[in-house]
PDB file of C-alpha atoms in Angstrom:
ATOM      1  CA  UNK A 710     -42.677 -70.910 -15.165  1.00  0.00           C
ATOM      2  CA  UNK A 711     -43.637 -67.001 -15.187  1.00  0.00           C
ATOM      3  CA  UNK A 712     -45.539 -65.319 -18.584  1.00  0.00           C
ATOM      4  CA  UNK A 713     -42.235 -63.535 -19.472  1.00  0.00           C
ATOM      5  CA  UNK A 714     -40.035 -66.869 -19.701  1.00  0.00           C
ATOM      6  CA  UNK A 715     -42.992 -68.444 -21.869  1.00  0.00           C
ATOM      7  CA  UNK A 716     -43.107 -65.951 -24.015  1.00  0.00           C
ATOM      8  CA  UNK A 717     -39.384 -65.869 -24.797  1.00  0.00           C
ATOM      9  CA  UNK A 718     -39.343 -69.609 -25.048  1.00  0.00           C
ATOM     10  CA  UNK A 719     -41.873 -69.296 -27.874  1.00  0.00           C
ATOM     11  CA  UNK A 720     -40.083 -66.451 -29.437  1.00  0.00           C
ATOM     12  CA  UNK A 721     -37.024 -68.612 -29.347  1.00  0.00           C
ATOM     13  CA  UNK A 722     -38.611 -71.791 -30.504  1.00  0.00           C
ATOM     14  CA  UNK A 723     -39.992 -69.570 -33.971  1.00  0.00           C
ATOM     15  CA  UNK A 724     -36.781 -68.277 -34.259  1.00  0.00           C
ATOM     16  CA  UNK A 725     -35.132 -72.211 -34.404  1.00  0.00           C
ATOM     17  CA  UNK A 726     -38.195 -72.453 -36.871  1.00  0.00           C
ATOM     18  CA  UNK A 727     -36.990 -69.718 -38.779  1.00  0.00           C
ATOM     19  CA  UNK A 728     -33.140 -70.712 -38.403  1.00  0.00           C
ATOM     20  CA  UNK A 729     -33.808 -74.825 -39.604  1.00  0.00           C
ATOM     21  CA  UNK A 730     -35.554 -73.963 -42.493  1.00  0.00           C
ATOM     22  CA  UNK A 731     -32.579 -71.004 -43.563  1.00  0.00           C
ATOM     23  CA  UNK A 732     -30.036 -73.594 -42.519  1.00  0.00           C
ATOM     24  CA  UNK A 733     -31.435 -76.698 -45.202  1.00  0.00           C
ATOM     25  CA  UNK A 734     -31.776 -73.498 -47.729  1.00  0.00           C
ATOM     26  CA  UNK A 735     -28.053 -72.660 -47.309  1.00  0.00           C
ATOM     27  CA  UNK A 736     -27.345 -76.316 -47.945  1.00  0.00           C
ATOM     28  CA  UNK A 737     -29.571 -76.948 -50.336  1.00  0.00           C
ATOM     29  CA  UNK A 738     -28.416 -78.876 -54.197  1.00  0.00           C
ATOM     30  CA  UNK A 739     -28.332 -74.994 -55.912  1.00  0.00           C
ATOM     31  CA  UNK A 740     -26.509 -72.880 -53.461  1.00  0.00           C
ATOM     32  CA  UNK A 741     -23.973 -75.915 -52.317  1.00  0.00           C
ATOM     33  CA  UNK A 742     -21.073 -74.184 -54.599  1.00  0.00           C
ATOM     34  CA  UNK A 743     -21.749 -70.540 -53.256  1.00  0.00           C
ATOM     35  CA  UNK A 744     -21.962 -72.082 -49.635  1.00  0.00           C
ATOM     36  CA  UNK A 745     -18.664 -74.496 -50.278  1.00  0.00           C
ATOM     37  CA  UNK A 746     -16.876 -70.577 -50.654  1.00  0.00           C
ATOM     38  CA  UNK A 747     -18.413 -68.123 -48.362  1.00  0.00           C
ATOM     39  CA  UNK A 748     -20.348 -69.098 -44.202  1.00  0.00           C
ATOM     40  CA  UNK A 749     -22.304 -66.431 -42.353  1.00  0.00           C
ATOM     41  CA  UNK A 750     -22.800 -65.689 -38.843  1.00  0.00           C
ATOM     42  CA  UNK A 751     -26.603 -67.461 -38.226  1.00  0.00           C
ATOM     43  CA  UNK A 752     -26.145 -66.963 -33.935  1.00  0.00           C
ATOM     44  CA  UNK A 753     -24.284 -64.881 -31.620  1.00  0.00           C
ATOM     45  CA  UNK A 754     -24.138 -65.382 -27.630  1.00  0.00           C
ATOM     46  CA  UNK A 755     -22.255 -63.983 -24.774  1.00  0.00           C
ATOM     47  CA  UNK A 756     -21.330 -65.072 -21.476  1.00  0.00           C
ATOM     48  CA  UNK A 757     -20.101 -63.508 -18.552  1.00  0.00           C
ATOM     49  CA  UNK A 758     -17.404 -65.666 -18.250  1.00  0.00           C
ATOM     50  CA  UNK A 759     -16.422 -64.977 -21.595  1.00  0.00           C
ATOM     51  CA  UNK A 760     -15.822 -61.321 -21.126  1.00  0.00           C
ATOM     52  CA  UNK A 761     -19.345 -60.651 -21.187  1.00  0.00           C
ATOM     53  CA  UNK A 762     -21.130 -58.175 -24.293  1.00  0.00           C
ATOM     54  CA  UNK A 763     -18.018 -56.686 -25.062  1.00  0.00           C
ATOM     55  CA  UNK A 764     -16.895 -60.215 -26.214  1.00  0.00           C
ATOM     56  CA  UNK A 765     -19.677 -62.160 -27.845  1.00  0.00           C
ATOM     57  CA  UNK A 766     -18.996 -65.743 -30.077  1.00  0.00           C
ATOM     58  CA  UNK A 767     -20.603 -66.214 -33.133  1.00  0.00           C
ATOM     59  CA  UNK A 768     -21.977 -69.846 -34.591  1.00  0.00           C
ATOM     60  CA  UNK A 769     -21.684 -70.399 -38.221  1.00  0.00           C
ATOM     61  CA  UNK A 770     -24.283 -71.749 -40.882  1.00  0.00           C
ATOM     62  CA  UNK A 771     -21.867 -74.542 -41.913  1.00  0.00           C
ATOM     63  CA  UNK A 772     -20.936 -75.474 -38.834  1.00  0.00           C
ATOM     64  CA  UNK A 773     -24.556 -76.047 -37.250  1.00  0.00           C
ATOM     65  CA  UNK A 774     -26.063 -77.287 -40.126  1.00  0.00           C
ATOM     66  CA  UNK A 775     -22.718 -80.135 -39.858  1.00  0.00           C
ATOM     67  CA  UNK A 776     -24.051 -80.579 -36.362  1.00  0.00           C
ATOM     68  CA  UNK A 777     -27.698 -80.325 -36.844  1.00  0.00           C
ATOM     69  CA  UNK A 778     -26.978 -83.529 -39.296  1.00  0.00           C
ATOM     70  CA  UNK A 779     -24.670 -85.148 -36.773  1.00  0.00           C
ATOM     71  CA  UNK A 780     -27.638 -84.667 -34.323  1.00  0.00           C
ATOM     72  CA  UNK A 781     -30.203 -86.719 -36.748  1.00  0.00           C
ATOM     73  CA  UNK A 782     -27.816 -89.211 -37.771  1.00  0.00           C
ATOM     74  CA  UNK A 783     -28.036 -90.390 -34.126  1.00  0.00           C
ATOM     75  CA  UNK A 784     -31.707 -90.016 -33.449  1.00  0.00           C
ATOM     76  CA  UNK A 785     -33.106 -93.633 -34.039  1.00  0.00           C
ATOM     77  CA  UNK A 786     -36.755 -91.861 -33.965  1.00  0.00           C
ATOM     78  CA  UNK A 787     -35.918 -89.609 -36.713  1.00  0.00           C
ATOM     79  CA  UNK A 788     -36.485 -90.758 -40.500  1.00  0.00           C
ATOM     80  CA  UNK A 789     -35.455 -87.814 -43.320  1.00  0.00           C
ATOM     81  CA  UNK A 790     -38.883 -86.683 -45.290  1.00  0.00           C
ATOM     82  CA  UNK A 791     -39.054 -85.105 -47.860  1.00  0.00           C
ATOM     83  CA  UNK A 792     -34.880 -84.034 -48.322  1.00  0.00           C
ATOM     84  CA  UNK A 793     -35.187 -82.588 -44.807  1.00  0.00           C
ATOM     85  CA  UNK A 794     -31.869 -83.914 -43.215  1.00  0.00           C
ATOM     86  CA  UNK A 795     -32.748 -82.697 -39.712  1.00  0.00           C
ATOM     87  CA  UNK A 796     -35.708 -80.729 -37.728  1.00  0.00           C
ATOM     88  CA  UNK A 797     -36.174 -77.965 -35.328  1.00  0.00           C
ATOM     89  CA  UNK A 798     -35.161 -80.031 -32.530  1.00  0.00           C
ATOM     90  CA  UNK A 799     -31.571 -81.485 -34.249  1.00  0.00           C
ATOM     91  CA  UNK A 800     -31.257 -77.448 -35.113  1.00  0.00           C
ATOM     92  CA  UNK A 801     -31.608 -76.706 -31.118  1.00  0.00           C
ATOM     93  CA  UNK A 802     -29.493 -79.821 -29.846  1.00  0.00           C
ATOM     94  CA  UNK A 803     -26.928 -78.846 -32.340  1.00  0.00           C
ATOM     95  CA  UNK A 804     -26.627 -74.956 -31.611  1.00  0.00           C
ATOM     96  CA  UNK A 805     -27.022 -75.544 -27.460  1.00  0.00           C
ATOM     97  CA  UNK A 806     -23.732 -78.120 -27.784  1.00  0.00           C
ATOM     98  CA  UNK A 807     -21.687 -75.974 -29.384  1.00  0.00           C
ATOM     99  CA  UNK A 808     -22.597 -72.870 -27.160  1.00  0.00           C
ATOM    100  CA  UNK A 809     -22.048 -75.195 -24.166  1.00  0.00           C
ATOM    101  CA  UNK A 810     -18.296 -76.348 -25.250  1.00  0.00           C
ATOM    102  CA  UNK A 811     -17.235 -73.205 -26.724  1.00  0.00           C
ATOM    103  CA  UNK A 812     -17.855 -71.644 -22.896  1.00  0.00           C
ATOM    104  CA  UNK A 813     -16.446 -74.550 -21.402  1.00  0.00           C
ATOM    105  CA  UNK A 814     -13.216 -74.332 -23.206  1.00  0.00           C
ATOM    106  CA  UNK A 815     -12.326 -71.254 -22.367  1.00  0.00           C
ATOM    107  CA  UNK A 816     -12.182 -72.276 -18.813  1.00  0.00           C
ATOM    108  CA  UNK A 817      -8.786 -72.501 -17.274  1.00  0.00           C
ATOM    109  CA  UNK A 818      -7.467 -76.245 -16.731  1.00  0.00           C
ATOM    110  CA  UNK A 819      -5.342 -77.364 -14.254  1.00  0.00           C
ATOM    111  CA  UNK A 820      -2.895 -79.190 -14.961  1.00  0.00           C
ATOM    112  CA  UNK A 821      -3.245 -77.443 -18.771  1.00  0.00           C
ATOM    113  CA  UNK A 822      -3.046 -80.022 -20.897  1.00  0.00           C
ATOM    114  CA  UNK A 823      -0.231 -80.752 -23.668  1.00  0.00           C
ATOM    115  CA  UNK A 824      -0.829 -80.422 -26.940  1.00  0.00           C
ATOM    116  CA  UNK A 825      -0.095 -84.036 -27.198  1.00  0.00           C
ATOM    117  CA  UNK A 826      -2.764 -84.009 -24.728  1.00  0.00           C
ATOM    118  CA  UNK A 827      -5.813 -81.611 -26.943  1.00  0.00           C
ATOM    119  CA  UNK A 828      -4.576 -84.089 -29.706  1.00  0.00           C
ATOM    120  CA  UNK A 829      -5.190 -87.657 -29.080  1.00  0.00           C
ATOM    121  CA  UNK A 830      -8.627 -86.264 -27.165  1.00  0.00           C
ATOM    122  CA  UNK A 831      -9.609 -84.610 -30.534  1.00  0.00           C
ATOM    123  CA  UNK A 832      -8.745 -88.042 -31.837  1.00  0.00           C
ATOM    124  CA  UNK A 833     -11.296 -89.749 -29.498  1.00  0.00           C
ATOM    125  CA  UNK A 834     -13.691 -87.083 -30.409  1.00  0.00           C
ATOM    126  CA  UNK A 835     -13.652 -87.507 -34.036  1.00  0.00           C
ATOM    127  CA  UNK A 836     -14.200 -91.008 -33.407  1.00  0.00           C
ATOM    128  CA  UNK A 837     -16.796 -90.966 -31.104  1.00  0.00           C
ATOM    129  CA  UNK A 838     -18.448 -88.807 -33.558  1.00  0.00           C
ATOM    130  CA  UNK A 839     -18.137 -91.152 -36.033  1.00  0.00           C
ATOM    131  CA  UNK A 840     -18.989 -94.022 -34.091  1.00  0.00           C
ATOM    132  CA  UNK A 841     -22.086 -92.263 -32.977  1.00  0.00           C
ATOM    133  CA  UNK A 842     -23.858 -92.392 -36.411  1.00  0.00           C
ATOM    134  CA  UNK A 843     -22.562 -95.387 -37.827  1.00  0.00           C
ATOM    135  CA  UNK A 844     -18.954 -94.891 -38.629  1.00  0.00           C
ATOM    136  CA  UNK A 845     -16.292 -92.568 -40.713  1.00  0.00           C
ATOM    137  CA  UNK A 846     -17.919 -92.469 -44.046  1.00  0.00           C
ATOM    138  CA  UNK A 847     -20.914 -91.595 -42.393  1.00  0.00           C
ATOM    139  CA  UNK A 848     -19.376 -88.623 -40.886  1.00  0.00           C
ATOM    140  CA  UNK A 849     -17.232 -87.532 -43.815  1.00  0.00           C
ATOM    141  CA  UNK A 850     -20.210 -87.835 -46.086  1.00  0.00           C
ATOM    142  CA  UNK A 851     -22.016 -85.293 -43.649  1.00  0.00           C
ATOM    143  CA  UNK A 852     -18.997 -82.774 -43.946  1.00  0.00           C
ATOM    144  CA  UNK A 853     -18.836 -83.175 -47.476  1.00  0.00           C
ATOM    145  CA  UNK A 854     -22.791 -82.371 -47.695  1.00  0.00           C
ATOM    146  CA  UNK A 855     -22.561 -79.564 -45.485  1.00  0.00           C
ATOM    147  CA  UNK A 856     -19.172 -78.004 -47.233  1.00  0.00           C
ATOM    148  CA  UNK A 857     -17.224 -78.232 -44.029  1.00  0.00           C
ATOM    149  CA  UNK A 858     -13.370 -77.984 -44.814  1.00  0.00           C
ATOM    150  CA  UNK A 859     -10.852 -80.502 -42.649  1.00  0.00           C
ATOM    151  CA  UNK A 860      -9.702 -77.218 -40.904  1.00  0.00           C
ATOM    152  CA  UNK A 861     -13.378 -76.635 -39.566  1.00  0.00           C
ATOM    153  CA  UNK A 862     -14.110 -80.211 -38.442  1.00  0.00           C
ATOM    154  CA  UNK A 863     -10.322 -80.360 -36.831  1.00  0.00           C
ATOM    155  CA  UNK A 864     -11.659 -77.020 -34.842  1.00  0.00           C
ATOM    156  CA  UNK A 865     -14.675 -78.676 -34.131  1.00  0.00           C
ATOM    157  CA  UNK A 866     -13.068 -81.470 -32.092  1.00  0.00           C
ATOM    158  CA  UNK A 867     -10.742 -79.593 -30.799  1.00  0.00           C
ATOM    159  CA  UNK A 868     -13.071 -77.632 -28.944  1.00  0.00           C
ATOM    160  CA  UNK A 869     -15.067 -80.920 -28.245  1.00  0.00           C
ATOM    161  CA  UNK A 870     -11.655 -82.213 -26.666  1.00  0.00           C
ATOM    162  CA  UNK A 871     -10.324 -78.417 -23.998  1.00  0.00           C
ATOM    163  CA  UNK A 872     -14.348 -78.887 -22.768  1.00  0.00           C
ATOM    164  CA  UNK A 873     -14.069 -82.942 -21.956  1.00  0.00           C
ATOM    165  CA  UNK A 874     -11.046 -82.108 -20.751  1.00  0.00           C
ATOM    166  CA  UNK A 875     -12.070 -79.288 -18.179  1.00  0.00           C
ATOM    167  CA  UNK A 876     -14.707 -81.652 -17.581  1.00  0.00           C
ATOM    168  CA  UNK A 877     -12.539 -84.313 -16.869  1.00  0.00           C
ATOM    169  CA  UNK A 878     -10.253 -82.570 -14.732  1.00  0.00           C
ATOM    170  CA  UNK A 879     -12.372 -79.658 -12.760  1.00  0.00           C
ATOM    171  CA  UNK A 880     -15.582 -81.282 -12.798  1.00  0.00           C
ATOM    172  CA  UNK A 881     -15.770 -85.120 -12.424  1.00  0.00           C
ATOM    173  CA  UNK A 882     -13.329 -87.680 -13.822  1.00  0.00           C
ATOM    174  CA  UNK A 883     -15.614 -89.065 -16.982  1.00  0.00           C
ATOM    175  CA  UNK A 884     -12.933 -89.755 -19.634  1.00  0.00           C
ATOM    176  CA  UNK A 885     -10.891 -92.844 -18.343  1.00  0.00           C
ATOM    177  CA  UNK A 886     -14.083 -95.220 -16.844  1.00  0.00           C
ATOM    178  CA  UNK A 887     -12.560 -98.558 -15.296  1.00  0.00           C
ATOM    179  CA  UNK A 888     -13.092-101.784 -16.703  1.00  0.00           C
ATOM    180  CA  UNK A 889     -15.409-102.652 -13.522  1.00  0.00           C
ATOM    181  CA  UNK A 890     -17.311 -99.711 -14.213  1.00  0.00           C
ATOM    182  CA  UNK A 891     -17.335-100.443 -18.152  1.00  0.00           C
ATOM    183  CA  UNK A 892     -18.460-104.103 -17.043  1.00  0.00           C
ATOM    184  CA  UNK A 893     -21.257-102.815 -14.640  1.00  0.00           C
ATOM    185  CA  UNK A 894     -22.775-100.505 -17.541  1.00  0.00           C
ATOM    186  CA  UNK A 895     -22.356-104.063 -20.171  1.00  0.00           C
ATOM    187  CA  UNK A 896     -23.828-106.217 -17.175  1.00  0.00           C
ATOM    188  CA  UNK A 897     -27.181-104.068 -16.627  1.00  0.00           C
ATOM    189  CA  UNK A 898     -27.948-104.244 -20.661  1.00  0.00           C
ATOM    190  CA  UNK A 899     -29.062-101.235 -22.350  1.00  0.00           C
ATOM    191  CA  UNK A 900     -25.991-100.430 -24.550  1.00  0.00           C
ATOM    192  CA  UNK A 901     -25.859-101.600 -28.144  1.00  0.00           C
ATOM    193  CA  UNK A 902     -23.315-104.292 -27.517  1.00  0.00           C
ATOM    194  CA  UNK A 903     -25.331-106.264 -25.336  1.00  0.00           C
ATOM    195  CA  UNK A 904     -25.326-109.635 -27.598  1.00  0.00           C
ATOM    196  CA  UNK A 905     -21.546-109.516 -28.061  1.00  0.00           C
ATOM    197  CA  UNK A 906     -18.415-110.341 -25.581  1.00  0.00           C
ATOM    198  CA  UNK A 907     -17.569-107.831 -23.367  1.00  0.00           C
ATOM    199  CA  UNK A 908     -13.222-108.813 -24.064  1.00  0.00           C
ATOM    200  CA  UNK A 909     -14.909-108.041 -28.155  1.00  0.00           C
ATOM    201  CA  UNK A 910     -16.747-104.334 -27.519  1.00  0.00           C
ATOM    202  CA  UNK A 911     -14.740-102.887 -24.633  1.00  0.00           C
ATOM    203  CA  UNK A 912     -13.128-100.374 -27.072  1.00  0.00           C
ATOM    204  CA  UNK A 913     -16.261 -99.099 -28.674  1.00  0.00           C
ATOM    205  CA  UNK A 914     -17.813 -99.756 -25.516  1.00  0.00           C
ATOM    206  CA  UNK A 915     -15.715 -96.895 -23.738  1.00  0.00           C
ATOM    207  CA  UNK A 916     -15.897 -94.308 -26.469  1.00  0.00           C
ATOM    208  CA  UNK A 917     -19.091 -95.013 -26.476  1.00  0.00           C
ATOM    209  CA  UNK A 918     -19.699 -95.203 -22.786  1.00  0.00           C
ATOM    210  CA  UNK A 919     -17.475 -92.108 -22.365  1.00  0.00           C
ATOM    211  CA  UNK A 920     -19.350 -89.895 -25.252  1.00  0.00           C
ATOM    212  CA  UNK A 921     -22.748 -90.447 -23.249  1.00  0.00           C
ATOM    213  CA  UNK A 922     -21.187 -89.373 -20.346  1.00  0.00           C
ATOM    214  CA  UNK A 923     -19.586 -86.041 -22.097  1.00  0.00           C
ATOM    215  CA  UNK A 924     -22.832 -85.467 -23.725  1.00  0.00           C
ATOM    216  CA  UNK A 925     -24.544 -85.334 -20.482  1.00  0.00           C
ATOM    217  CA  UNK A 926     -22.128 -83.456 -18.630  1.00  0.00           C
ATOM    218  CA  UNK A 927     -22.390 -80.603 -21.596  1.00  0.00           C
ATOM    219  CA  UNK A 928     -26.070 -80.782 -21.189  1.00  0.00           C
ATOM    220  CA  UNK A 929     -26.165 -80.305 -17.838  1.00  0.00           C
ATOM    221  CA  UNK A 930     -23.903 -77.266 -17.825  1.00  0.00           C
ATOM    222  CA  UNK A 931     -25.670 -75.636 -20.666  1.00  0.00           C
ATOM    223  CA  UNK A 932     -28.991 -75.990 -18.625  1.00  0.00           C
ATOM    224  CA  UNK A 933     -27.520 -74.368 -15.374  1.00  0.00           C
ATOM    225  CA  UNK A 934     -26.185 -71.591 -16.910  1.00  0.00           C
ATOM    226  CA  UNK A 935     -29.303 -71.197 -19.595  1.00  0.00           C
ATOM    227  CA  UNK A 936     -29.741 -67.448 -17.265  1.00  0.00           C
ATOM    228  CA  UNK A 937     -26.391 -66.103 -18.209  1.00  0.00           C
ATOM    229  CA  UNK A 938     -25.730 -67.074 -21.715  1.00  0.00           C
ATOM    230  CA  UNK A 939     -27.368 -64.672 -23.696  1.00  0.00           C
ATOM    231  CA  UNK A 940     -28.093 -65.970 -27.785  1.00  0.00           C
ATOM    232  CA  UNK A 941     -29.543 -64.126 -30.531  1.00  0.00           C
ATOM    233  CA  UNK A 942     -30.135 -65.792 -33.635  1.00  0.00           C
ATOM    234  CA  UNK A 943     -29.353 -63.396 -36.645  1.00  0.00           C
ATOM    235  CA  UNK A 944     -29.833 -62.337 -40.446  1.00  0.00           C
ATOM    236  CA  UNK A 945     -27.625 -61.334 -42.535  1.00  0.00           C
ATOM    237  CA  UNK A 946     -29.646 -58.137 -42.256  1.00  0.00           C
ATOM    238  CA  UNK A 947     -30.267 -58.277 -38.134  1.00  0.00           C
ATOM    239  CA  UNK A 948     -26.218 -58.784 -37.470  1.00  0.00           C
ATOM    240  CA  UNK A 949     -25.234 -56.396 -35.200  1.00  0.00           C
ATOM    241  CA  UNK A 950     -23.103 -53.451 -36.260  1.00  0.00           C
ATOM    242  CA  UNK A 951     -19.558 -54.261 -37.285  1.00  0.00           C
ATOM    243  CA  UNK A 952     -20.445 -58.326 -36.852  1.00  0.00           C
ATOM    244  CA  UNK A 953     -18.083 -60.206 -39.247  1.00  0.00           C
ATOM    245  CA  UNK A 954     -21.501 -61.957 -40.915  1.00  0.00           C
ATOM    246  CA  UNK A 955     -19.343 -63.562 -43.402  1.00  0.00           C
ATOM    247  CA  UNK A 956     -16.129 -65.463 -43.800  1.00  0.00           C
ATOM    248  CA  UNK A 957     -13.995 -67.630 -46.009  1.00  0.00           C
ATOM    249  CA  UNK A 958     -13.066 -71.371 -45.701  1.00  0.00           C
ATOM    250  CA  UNK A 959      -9.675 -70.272 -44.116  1.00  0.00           C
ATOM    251  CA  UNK A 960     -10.979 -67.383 -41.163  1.00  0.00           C
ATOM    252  CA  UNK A 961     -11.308 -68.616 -38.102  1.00  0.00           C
TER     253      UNK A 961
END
């Protein structure tokens, strides 16, 4: 790894600093009502295959800090200190997902799917979510902390559900596993549901089984196209020019 890439790493890894700590102040007890009204723009990134500079995507405070909680709900080494709900790391996990599935939907599927289709797989999103950090309450109580309206979470799986779908379709098949494959993965141990009958688990077994999978498969395309996604983190007073910093519960 050269200087030059070091440097920017570090740069990068202040910035996340920077960005966790402005994320729990957004969120915190005294500006919940102003953040419940108005989000800002906290990250902005381009991608070539997103119409490069001349079309760059913005992240919102709301939505990563929703994410950044998601993200420490489901890290078993992770124990809240101090009314921090999530660190640097949940911050970085949080803001590289989203990046990766907002480029990944914008890919062209073939066959496109229904909207029948986007639907029921934004169902099994929402409930792999869920599932992921202990159940529904547990993920409504984190939108409710973070001020995130049902339209925002309902984009939020959507998108989850176009990128598992391109996934699905133009990368590997990872969405409908077999139930030899399922009973391979229950058979080797390591899964939660070890101590339990297979014919009991195999439902939360898949979503589960199948949300690894996506996870990894979003991981693995954020890291080998890390060189041509360009992110800047931003202020309110860094935005660039003309950047739509702000927006209400209903823009998009």
């Amino acid at each position: 790894m050269g200087k030059a890439t070091v440097s920017t790493r570090r740069t990068l890894n202040y910035a996340l600093g920077a960005l966790c700590w402005l994320l729990g102040f957004f969120t915190s007890a005294s500006t919940r009502a102003e953040a419940l009204a108005v989000d800002r723009a906290v990250a902005s990134f381009t991608a070539p295959e997103m119409g490069g500079v001349a079309w760059p995507r913005f992240v919102w405070q709301r939505e990563l800090a929703f994410l950044a909680r998601l993200e420490a709900l489901a890290d078993t080494a992770f124990a809240p200190e101090g009314g921090k709900p999530y660190l640097e790391r949940h911050v970085r996990a949080a803001l590289e997902r989203v990046i990766a599935e907002t480029v990944l939907a914008s890919f062209d599927i073939d066959p496109n799917p229904t909207s029948e289709e986007l639907k029921q797989r934004a169902m099994g999103a929402r409930l792999i979510a869920a599932e992921r950090i202990g159940g529904m309450t547990a993920l409504t109580a984190s939108a409710v902390q973070e001020g995130m309206a049902d339209g925002e979470l309902w984009r939020i799986f959507q998108r989850q559900a176009r990128a598992s779908l391109y996934l699905d379709r133009m990368v590997a098949p990872m969405l409908e596993p077999s139930e030899a494959e399922l009973r391979t993965v229950y058979q080797a141990g390591g899964t939660p549901f070890s101590d339990q009958p297979f014919e009991q688990i195999e439902p939360v077994m898949r979503r589960w089984y199948v949300g690894r999978r996506l996870a990894g498969a979003v991981s693995a395309f954020y890291e080998s196209a890390r060189g041509r996604i360009h992110v800047k983190l931003l202020s309110s007073e860094g935005a660039p020019a003309g950047a739509p910093v702000q927006r209400g519960l209903g823009a998009p």
